[in-house]
mmCIF file of C-alpha atoms in Angstrom:
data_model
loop_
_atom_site.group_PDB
_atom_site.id
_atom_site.type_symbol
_atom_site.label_atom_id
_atom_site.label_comp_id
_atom_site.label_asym_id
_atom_site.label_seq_id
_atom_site.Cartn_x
_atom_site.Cartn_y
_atom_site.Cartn_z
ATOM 1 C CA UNK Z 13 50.919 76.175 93.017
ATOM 2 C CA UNK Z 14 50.202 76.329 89.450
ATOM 3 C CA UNK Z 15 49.048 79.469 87.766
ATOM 4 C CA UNK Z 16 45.455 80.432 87.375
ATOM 5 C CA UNK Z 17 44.037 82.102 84.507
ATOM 6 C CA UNK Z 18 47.553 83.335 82.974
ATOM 7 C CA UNK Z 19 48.086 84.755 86.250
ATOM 8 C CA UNK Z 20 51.202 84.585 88.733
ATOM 9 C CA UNK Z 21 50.218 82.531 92.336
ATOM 10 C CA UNK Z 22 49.142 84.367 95.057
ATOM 11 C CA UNK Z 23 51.010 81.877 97.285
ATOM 12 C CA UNK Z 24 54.685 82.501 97.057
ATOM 13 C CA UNK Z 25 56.335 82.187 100.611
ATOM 14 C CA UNK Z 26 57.060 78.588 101.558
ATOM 15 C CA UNK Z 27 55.213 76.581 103.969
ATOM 16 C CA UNK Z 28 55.426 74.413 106.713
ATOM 17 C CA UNK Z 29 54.576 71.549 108.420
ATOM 18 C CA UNK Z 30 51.741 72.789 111.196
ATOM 19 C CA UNK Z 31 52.894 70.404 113.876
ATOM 20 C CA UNK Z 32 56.967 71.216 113.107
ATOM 21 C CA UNK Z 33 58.170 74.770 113.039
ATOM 22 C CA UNK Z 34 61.595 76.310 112.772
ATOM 23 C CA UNK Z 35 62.370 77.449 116.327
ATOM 24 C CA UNK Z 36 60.774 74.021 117.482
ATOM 25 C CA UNK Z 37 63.150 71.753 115.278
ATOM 26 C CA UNK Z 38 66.252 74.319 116.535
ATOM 27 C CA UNK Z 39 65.461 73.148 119.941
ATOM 28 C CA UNK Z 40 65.127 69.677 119.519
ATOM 29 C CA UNK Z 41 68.380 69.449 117.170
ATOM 30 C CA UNK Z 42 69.860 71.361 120.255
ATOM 31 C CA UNK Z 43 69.097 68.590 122.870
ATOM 32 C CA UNK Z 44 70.024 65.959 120.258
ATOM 33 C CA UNK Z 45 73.893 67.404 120.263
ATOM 34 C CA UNK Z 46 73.416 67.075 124.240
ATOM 35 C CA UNK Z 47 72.468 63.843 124.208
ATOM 36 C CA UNK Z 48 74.793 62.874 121.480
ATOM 37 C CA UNK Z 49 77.867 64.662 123.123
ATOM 38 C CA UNK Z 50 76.828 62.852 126.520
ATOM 39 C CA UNK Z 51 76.728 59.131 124.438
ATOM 40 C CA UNK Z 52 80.451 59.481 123.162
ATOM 41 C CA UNK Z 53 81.847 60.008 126.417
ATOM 42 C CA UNK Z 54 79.252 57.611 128.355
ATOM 43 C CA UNK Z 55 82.389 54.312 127.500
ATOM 44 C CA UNK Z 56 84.473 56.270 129.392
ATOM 45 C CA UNK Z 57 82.712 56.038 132.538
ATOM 46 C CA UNK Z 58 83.665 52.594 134.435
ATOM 47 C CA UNK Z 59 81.653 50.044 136.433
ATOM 48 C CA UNK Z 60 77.611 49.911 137.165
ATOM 49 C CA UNK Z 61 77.604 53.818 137.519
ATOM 50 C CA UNK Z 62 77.847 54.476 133.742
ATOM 51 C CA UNK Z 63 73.982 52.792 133.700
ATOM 52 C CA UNK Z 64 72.977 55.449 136.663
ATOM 53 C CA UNK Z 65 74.171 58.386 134.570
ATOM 54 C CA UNK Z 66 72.715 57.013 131.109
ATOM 55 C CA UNK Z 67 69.543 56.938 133.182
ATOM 56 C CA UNK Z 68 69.722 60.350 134.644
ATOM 57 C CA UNK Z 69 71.569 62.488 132.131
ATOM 58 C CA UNK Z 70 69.127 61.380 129.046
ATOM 59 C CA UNK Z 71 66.136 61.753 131.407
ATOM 60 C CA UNK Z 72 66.846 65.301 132.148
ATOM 61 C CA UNK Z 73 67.749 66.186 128.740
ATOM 62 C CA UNK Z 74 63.990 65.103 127.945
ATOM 63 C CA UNK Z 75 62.747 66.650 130.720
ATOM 64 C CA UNK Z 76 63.830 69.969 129.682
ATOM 65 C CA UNK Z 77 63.345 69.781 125.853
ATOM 66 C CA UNK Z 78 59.933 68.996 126.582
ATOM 67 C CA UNK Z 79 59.474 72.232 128.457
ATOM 68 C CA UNK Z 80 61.110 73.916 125.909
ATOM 69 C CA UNK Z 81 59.916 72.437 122.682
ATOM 70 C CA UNK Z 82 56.346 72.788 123.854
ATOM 71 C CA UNK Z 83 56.479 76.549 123.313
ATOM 72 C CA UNK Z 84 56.656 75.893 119.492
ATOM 73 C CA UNK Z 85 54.188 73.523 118.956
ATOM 74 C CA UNK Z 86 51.170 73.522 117.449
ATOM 75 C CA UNK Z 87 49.716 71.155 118.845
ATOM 76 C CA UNK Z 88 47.545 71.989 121.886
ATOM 77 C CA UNK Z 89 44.290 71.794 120.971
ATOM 78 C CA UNK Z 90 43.863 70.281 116.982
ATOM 79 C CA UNK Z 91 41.167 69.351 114.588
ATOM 80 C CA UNK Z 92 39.992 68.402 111.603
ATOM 81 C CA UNK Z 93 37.714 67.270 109.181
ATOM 82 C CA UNK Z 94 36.620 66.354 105.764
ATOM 83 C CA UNK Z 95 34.194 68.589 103.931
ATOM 84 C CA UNK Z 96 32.471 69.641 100.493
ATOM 85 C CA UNK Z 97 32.934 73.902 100.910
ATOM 86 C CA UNK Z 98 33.251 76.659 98.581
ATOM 87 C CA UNK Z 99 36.866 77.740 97.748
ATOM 88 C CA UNK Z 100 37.101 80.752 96.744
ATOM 89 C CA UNK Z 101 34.936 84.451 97.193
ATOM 90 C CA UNK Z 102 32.459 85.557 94.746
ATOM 91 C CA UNK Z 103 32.890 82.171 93.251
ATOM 92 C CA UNK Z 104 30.225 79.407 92.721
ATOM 93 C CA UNK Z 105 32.781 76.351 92.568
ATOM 94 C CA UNK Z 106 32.840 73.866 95.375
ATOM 95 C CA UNK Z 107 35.861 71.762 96.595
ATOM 96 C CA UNK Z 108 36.082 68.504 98.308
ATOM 97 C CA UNK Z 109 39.660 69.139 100.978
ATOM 98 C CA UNK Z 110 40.260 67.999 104.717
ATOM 99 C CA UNK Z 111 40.205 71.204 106.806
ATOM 100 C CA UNK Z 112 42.803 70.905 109.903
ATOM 101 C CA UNK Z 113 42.687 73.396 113.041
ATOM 102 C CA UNK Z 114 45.819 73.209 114.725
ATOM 103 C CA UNK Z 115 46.008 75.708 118.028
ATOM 104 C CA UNK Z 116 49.597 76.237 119.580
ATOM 105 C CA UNK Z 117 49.990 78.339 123.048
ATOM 106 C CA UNK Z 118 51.353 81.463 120.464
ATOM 107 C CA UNK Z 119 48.971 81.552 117.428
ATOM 108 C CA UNK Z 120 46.979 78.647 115.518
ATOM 109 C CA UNK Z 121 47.977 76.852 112.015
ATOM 110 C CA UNK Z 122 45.329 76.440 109.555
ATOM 111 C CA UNK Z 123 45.714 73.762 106.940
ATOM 112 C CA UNK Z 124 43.589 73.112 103.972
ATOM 113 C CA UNK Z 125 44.488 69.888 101.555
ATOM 114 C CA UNK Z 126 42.334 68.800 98.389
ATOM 115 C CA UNK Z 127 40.785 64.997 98.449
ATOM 116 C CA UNK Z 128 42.258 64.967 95.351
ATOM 117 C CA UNK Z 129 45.037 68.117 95.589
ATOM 118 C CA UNK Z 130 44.315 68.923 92.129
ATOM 119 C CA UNK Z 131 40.862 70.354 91.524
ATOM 120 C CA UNK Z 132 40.086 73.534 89.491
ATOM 121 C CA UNK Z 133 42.845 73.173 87.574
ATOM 122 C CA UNK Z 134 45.017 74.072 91.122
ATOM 123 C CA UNK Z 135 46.694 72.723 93.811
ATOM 124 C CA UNK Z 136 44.713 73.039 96.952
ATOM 125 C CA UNK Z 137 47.312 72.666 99.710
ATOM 126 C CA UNK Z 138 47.605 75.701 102.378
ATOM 127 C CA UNK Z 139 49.235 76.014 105.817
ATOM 128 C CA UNK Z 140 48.745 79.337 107.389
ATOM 129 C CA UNK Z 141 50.070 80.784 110.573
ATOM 130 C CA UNK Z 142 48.498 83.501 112.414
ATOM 131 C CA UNK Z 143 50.610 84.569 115.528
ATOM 132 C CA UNK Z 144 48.853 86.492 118.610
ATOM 133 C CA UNK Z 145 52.110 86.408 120.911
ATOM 134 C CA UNK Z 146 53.769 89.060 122.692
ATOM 135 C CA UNK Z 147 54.477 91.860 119.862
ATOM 136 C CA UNK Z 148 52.477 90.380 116.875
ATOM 137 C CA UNK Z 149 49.521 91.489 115.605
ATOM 138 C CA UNK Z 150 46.626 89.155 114.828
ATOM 139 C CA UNK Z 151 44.720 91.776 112.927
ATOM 140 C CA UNK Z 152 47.139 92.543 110.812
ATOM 141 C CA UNK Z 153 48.225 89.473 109.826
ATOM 142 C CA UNK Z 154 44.394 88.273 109.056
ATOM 143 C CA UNK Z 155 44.285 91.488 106.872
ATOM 144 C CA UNK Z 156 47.152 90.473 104.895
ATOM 145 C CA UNK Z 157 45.500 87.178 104.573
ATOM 146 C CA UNK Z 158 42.500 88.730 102.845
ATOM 147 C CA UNK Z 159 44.679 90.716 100.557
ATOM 148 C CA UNK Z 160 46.359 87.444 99.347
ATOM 149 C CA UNK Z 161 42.876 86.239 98.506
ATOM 150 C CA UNK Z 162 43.628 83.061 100.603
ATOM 151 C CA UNK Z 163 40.385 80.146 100.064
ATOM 152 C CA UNK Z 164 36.992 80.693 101.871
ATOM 153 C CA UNK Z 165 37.812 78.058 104.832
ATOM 154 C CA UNK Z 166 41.096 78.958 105.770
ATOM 155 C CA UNK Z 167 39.456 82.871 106.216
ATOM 156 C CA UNK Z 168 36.460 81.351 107.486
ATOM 157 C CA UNK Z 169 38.571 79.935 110.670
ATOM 158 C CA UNK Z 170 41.028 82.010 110.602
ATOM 159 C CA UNK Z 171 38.322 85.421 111.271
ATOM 160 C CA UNK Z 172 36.521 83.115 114.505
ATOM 161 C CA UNK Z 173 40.159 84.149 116.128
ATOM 162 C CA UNK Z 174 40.325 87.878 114.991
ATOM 163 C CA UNK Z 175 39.678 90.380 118.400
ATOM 164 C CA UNK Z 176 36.577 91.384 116.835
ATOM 165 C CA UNK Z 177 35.282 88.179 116.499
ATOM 166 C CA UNK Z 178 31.883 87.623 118.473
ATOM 167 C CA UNK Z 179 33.035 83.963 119.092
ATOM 168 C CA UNK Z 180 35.850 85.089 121.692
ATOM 169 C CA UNK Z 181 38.427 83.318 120.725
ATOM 170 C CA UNK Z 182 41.230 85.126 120.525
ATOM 171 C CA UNK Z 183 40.597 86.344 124.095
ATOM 172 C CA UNK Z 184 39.962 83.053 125.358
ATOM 173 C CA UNK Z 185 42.997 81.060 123.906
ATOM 174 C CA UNK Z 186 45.114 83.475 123.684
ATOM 175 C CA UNK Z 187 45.327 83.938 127.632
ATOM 176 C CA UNK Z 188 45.460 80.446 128.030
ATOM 177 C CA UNK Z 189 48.908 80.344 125.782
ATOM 178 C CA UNK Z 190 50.266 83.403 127.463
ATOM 179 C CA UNK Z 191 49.613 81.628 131.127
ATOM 180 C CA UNK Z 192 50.912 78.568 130.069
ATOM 181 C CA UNK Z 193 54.378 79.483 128.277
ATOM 182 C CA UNK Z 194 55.028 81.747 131.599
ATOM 183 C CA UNK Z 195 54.581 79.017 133.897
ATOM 184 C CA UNK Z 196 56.398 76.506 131.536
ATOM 185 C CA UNK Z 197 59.265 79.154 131.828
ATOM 186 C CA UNK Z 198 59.343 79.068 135.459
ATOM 187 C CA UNK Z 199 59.383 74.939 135.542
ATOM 188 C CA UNK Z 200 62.457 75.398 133.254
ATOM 189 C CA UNK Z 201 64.192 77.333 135.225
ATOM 190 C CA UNK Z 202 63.754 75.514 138.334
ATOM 191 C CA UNK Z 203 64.663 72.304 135.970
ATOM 192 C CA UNK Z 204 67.988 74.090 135.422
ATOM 193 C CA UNK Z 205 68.590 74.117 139.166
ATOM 194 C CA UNK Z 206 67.657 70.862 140.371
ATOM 195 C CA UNK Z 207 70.101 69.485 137.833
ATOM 196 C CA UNK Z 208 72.628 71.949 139.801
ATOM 197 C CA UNK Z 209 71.385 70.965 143.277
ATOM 198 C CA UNK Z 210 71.357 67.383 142.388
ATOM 199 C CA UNK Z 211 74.931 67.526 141.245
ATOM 200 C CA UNK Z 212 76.131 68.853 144.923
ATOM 201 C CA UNK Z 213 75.548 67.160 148.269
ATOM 202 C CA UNK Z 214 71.480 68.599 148.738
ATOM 203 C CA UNK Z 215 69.864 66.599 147.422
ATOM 204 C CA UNK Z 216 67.055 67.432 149.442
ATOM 205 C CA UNK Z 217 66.776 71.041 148.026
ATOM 206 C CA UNK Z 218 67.460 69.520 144.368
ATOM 207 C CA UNK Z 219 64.237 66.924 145.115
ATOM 208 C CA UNK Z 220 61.698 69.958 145.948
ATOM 209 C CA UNK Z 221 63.137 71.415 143.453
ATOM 210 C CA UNK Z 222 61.926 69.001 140.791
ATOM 211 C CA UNK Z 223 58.722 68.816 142.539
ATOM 212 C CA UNK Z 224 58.178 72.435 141.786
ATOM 213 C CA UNK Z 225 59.343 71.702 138.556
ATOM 214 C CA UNK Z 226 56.561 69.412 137.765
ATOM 215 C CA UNK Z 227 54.169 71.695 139.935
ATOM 216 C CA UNK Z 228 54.468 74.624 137.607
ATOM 217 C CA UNK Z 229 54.492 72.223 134.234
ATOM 218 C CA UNK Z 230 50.746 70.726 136.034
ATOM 219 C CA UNK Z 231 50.007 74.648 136.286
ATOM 220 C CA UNK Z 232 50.068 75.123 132.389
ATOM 221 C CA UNK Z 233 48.023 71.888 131.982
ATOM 222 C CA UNK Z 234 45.564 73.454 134.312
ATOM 223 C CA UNK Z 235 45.876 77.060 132.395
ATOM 224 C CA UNK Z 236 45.153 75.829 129.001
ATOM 225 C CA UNK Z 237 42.656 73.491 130.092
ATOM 226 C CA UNK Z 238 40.243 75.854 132.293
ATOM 227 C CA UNK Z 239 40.715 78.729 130.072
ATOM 228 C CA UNK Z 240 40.063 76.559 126.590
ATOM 229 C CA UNK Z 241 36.653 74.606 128.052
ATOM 230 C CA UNK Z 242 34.379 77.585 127.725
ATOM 231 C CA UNK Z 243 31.996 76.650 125.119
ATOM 232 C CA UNK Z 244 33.154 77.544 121.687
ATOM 233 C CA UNK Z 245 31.062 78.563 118.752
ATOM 234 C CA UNK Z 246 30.533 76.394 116.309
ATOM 235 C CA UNK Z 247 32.565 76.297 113.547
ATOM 236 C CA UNK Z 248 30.553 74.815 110.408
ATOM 237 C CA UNK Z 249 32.378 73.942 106.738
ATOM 238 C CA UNK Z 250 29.739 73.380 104.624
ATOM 239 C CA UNK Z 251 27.607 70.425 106.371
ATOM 240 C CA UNK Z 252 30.266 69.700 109.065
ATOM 241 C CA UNK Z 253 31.417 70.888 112.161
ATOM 242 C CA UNK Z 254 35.270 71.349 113.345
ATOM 243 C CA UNK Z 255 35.347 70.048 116.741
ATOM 244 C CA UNK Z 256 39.153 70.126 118.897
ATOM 245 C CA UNK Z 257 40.493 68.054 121.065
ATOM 246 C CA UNK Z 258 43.773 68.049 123.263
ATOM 247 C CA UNK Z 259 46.625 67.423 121.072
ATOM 248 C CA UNK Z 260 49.611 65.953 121.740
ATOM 249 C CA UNK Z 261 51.805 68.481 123.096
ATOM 250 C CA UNK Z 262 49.194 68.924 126.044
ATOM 251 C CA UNK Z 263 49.372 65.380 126.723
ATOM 252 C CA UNK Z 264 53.389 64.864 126.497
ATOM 253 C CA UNK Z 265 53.603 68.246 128.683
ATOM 254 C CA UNK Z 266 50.729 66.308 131.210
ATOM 255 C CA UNK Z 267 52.836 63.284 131.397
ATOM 256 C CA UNK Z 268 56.154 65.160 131.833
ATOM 257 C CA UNK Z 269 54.659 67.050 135.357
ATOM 258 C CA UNK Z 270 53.806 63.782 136.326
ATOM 259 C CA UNK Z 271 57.140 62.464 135.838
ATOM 260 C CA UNK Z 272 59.053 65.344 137.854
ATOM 261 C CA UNK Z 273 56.180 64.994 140.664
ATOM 262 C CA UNK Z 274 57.147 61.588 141.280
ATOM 263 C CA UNK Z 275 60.879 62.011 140.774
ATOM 264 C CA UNK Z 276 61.046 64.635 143.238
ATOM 265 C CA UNK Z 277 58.341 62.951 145.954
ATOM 266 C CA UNK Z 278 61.029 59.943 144.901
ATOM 267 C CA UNK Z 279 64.620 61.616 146.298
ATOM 268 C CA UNK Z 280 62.793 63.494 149.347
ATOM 269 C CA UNK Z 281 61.368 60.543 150.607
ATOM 270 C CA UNK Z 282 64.431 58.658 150.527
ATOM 271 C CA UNK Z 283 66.104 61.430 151.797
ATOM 272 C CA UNK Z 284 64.243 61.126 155.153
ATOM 273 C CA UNK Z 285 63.871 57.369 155.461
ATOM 274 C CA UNK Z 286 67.200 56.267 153.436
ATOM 275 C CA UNK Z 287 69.470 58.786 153.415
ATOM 276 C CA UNK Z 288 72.466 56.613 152.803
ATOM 277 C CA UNK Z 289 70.983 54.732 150.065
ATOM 278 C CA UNK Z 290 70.382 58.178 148.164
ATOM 279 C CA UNK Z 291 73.774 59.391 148.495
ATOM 280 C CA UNK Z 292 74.766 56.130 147.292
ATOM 281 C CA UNK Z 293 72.327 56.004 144.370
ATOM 282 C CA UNK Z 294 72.999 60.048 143.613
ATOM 283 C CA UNK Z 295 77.400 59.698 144.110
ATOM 284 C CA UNK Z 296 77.659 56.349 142.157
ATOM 285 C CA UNK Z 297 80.694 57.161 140.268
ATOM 286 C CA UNK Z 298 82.107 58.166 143.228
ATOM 287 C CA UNK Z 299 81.558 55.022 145.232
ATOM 288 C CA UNK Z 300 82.473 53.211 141.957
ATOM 289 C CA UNK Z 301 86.007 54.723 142.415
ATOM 290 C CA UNK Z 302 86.092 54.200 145.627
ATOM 291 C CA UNK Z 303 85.936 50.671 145.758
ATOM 292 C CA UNK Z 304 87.821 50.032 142.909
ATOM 293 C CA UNK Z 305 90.774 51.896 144.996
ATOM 294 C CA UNK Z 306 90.104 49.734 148.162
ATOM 295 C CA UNK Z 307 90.107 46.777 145.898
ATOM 296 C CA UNK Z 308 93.681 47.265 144.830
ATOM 297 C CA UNK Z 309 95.113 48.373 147.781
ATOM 298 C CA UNK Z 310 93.569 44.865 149.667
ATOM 299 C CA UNK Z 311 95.214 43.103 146.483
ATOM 300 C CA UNK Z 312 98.651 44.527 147.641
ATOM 301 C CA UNK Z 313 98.409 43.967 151.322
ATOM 302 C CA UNK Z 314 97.199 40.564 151.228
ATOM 303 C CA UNK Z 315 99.979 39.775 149.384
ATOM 304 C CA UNK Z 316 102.202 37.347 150.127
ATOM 305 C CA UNK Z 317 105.144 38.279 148.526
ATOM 306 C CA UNK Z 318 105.036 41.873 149.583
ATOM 307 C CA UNK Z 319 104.867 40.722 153.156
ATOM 308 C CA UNK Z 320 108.348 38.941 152.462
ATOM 309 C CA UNK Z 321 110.353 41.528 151.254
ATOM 310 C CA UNK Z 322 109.028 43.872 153.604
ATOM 311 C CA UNK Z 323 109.805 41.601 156.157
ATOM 312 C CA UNK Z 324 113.488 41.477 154.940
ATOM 313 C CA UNK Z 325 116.137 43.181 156.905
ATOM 314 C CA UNK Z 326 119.401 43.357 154.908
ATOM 315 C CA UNK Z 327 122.421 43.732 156.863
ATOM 316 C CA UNK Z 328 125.708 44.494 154.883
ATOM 317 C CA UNK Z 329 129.287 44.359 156.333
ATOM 318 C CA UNK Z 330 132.609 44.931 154.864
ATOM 319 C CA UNK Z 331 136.049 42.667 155.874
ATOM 320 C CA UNK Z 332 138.946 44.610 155.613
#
């Protein structure tokens, strides 16, 4: 930020993308080294099985990251808008910026980017984070917000979340993120052991498994979504209005309960009307070995030559 008046920026920590955070980019380099680790040994793995564990290894990986990543995002509920709005307190100028709402299921990211960036001899471009999760304080960090002397819409939005807000906000989506990260806890948990069950011979137990899975990763869908449709107040820029919509973490996390619904419903049903195929499908390395064994040994019996000499009976006598 340049300086205003002679006078040092107000702005000085660094900022961040809203949609991209620290712990969220931790996780996801995480479950890259997974997946990576898992692709430099995959050309050791012989015959059609090293397809089947491609498949199911970098299908769980995504599985869980999703779980996990979803925590960290910031994008749940998002919106945004262009708008001519004052800047600045006690101030008569007027700024023409995009205004962008982003709501994650532990606080909300408020961006604020000049259409141009420089106006008012400034750059307008602000990201703030305002955390209501377990152990932070809201209220606090709003009042530190005001002592910065942060721009007129970035307050404006940022105050419709304070506890004392009229609107109900911070009540309203703040429950929703608390019941959704529990309940995307408990899916990755019970991710953790159907990869365990489906890596022993039950693979019944390992498919219901993965149905609860997606069951509790449907539940947080369902706990953001009830909790966030009660009617909002209005939140007007100048002549606009900020309206959300589901972002795109609520519709990967959607998708991903889906997936784990039908995977599960997939192994217990062919667990009760092909229960050989499944052990097949689940132990294809195995069966891969197998075969490849049986293959040699019918290459040495059926052979001609070995019949011969094993059909040989040397004598051996000595004349004296």
């Amino acid at each position: 930020m340049t300086l205003w008046n002679g006078e040092l920026p107000f702005y000085p920590q660094p900022r961040h993308a809203p949609g991209y955070s620290v712990p969220l980019l931790i996780v996801i380099l995480v479950f890259l080294a997974l997946a990576a680790s898992f692709l430099l040994i995959l050309p050791g793995i012989r015959g059609h099985s090293r397809w089947f564990w491609l498949v199911r290894v970098l299908l769980s990986l995504f599985i869980g990251a999703e779980i996990v990543a979803v925590h960290f995002s910031a994008q749940w509920s998002v919106g945004g808008m262009n708008t001519n709005t004052s800047y600045k307190a006690f101030s008569a100028a007027r700024v023409s910026a995009h205004v962008g709402l982003h709501v994650g299921l532990g606080g909300i990211n408020i961006t604020l980017t000049g259409t141009p960036v420089q106006q008012l001899n400034e750059t307008i471009d602000y990201n703030e984070h305002f955390n209501w999760r377990l152990g932070e304080n809201y209220a606090e960090e709003y009042s530190e917000a005001l002592e910065k002397g942060l721009p007129d819409p970035v307050l404006y939005l940022a105050e419709k979340f304070t506890p004392s807000s009229p609107c109900g906000l911070y009540r309203q989506y703040r429950l929703a993120g608390h019941y959704a990260s529990a309940t995307l806890w408990v899916a990755f948990c019970f991710w953790l052991l159907s990869n365990a069950l489906l890596s022993m011979p039950v693979p019944l137990y390992g498919g219901l498994a993965l149905m609860t899975t997606g069951t509790f990763t449907l539940f947080s869908i369902f706990a953001f979504a009830s909790i966030s449709r009660v009617p909002l107040c209005p939140l007007r820029l100048g002549s606009s209005t900020l309206v959300t919509h589901y972002g795109a973490a609520f519709w990967v996390t959607l998708a991903t309960g889906i997936l784990c619904l039908l995977l599960g419903v997939a192994v217990v049903s062919l667990h009760y009307s092909r229960p050989s195929a499944l052990r097949t499908f689940l132990d294809g390395s195995v069966k891969d070995c197998g075969s490849q064994a049986k293959r040699n040994l019918s290459l040495i019996l059926n052979n001609p030559l070995h019949k011969q000499f094993g059909a040989l009976d040397l004598t051996t006598s000595t004349n004296l």
